CSV table of C-alpha atoms and ligand atoms in Angstrom, one decimal:
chain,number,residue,atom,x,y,z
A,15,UNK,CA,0.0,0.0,0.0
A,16,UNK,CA,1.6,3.4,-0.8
A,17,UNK,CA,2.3,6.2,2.1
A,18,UNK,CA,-0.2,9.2,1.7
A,19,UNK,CA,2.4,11.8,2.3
A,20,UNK,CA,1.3,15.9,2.5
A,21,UNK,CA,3.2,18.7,2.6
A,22,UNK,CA,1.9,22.0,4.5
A,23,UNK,CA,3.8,24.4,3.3
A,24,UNK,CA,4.0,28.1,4.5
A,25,UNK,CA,6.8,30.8,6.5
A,26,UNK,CA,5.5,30.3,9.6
A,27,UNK,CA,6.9,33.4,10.9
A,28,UNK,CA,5.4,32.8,13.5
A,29,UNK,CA,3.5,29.3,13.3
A,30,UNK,CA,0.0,30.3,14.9
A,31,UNK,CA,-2.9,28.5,16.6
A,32,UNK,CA,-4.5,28.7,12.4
A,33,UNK,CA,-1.7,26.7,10.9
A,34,UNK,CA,-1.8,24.4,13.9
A,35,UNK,CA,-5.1,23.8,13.2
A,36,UNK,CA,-4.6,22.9,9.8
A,37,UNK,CA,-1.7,21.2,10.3
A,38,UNK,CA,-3.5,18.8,13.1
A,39,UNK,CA,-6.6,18.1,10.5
A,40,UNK,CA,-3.5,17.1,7.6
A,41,UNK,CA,-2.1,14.6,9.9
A,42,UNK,CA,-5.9,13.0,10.6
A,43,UNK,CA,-5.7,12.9,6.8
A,44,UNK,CA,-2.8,11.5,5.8
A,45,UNK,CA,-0.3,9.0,6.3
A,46,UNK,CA,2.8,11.5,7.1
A,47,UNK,CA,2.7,15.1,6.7
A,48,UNK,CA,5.4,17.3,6.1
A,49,UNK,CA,5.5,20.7,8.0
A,50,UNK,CA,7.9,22.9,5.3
A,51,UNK,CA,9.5,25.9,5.4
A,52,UNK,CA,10.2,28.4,2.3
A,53,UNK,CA,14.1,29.7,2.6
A,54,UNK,CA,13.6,31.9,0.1
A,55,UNK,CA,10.2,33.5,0.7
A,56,UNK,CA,10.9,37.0,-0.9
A,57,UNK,CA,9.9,38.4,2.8
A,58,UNK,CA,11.4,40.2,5.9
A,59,UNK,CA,10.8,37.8,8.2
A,60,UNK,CA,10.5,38.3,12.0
A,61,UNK,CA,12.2,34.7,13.0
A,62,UNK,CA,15.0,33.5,11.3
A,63,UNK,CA,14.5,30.3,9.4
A,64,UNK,CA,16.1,28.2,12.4
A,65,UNK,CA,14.4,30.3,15.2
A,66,UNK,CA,10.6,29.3,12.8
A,67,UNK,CA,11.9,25.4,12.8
A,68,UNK,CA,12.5,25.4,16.6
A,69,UNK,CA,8.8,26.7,17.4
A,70,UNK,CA,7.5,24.5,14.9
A,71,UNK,CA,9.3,21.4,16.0
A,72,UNK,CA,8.4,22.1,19.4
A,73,UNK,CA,4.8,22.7,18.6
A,74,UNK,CA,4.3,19.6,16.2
A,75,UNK,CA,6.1,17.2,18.6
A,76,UNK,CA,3.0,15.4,19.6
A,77,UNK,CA,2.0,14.9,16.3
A,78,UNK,CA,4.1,11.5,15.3
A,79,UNK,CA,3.2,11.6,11.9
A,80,UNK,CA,4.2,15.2,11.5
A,81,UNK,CA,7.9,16.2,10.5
A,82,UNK,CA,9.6,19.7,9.8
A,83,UNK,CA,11.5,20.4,6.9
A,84,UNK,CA,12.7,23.6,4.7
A,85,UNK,CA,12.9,23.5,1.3
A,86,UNK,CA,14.1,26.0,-2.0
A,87,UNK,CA,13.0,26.7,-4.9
A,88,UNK,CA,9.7,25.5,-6.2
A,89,UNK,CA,7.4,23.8,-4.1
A,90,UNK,CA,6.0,21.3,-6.7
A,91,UNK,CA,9.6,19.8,-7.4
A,92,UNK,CA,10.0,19.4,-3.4
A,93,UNK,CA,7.2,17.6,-3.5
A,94,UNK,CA,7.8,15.1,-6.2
A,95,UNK,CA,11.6,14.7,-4.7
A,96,UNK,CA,10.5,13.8,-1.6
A,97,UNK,CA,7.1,11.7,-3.2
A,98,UNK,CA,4.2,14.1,-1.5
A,99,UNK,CA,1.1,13.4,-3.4
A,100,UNK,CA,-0.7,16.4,-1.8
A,101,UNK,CA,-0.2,20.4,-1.0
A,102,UNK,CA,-2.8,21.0,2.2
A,103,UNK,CA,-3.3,25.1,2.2
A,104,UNK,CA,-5.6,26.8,4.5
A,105,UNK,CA,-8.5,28.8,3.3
A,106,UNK,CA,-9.7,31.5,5.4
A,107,UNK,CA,-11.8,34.0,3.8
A,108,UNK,CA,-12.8,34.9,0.3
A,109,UNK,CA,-9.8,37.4,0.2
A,110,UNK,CA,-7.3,34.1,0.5
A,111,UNK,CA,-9.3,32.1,-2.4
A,112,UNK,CA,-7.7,34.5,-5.6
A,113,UNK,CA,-4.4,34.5,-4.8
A,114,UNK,CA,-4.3,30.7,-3.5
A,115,UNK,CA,-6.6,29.2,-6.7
A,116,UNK,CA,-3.7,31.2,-8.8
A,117,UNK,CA,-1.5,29.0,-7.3
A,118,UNK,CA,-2.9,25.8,-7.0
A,119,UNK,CA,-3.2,26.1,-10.5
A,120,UNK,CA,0.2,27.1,-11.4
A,121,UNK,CA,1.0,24.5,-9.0
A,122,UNK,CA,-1.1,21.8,-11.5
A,123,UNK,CA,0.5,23.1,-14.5
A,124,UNK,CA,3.9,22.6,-13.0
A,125,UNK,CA,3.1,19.2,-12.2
A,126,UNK,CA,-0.2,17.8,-12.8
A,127,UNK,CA,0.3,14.6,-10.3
A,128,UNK,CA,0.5,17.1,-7.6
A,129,UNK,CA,-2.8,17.7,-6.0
A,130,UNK,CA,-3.7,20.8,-3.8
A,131,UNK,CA,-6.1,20.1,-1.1
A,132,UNK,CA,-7.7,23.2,0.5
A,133,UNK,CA,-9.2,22.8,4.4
A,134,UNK,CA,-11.5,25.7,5.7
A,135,UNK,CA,-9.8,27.3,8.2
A,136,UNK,CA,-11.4,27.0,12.1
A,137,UNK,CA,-13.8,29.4,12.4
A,138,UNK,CA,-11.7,30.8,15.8
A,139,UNK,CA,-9.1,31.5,13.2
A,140,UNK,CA,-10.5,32.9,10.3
A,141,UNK,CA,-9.2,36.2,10.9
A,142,UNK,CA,-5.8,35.4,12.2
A,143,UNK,CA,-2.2,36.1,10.7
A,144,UNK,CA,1.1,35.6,11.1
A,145,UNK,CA,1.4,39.3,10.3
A,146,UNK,CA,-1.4,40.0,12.1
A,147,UNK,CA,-0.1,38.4,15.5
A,148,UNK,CA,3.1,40.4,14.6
A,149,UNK,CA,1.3,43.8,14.9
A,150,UNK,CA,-0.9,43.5,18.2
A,151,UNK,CA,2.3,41.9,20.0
A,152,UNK,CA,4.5,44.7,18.5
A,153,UNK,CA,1.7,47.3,20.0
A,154,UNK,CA,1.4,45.2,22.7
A,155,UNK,CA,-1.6,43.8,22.4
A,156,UNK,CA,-2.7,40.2,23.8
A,157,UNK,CA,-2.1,37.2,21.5
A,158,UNK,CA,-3.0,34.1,24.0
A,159,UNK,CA,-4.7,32.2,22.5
A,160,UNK,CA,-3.6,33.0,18.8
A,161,UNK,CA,-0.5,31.5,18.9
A,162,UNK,CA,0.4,28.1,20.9
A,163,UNK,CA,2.7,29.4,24.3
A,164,UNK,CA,5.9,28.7,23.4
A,165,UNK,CA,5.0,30.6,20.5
A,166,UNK,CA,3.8,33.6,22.5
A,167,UNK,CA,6.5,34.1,24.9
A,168,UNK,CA,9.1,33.4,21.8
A,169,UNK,CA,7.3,36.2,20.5
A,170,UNK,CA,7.6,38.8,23.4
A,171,UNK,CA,11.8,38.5,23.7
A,172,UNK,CA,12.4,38.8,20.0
A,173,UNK,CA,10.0,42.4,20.4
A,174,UNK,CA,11.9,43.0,23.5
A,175,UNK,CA,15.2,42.6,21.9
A,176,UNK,CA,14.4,44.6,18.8
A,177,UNK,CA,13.6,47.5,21.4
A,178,UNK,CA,16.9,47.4,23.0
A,179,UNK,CA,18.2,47.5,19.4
A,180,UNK,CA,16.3,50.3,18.7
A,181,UNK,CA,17.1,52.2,21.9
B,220,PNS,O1,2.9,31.4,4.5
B,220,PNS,P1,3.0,31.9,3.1
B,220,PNS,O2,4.0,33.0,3.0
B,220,PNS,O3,1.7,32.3,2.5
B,220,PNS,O4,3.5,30.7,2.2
B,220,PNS,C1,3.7,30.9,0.8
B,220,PNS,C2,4.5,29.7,0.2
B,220,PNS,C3,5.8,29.5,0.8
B,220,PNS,C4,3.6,28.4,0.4
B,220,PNS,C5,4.6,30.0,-1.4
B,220,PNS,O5,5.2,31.2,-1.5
B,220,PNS,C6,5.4,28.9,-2.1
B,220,PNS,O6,4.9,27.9,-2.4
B,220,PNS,N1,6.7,29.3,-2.4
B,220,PNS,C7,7.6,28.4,-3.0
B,220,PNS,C8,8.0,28.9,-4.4
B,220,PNS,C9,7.0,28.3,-5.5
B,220,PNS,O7,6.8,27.1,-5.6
B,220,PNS,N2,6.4,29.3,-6.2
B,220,PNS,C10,5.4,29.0,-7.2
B,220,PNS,C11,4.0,29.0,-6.6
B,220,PNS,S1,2.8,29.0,-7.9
């Protein structure tokens, strides 16, 4: 019998309570899910990449059919080098559905045995970012409950730090 395996791929910068989520639901789905990382998302991130793997490692851990990876270049060739049958994206709103069916179907042409599966976000999450988290913490806002805990407190000495920078 062949191995379901399912990419989730993202920046994760930070991972939130959303992508764990969808993460969770993936790894009801499928045999093995891969958690992966874009190095060369064309983004500023907050995180480094290794500071994103730690806080997803940590928060996928009980998940045993859940792993952590990063990967370059194109998604699509990732996946058929390391024999992922699926793409699992999260949906939250109308606004996401454009830019993600553009994809999915750039993703087809690129390689048509590569299917992208799209779960409805949680309703508790259909308004939550990464960016978004970013923002309230940076104007010190509340975020329990948006991002897992190790996530949050992660969160609070990297916005610390970049103060004492700034200072
Ligand atoms: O969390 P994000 O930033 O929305 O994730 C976007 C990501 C990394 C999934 C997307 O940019 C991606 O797949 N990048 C890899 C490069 C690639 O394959 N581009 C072609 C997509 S049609």
């Amino acid at each position: 019998m062949s191995v379901r395996r399912a990419l989730v791929p993202g920046s994760f910068d930070p991972v939130t309570n959303g992508h764990l989520d969808i993460i969770e639901r993936a790894a009801g789905l499928f045999d093995e899910v891969r958690v992966v990382v874009a190095r060369n998302a064309s983004k500023s991130p907050l995180f480094s990449l290794d500071e994103r793997l730690e806080m997803l490692q940590d928060v996928c851990s009980p998940l045993k059919n859940v792993t952590v990876h990063t990967f370059d270049g194109l998604l699509v060739q990732y996946a058929i080098d390391c024999k992922a049958q699926v793409i699992v994206k999260g949906l939250r709103a109308v606004s996401d559905f454009e830019y993600e069916l553009q994809m999915a179907l750039m993703n087809r042409r690129l390689a048509d045995r590569v299917e992208t599966v799209f779960l409805m976000t949680g309703a508790d999450y259909s308004y939550l970012s990464s960016n978004i988290v970013k923002e309230i913490a940076r104007l010190g806002g509340a975020v329990e409950g948006l991002v897992p805990e190790s996530v949050e407190k992660r969160l609070r000495q990297k916005l610390a730090e970049q103060r004492r920078e700034t200072v």
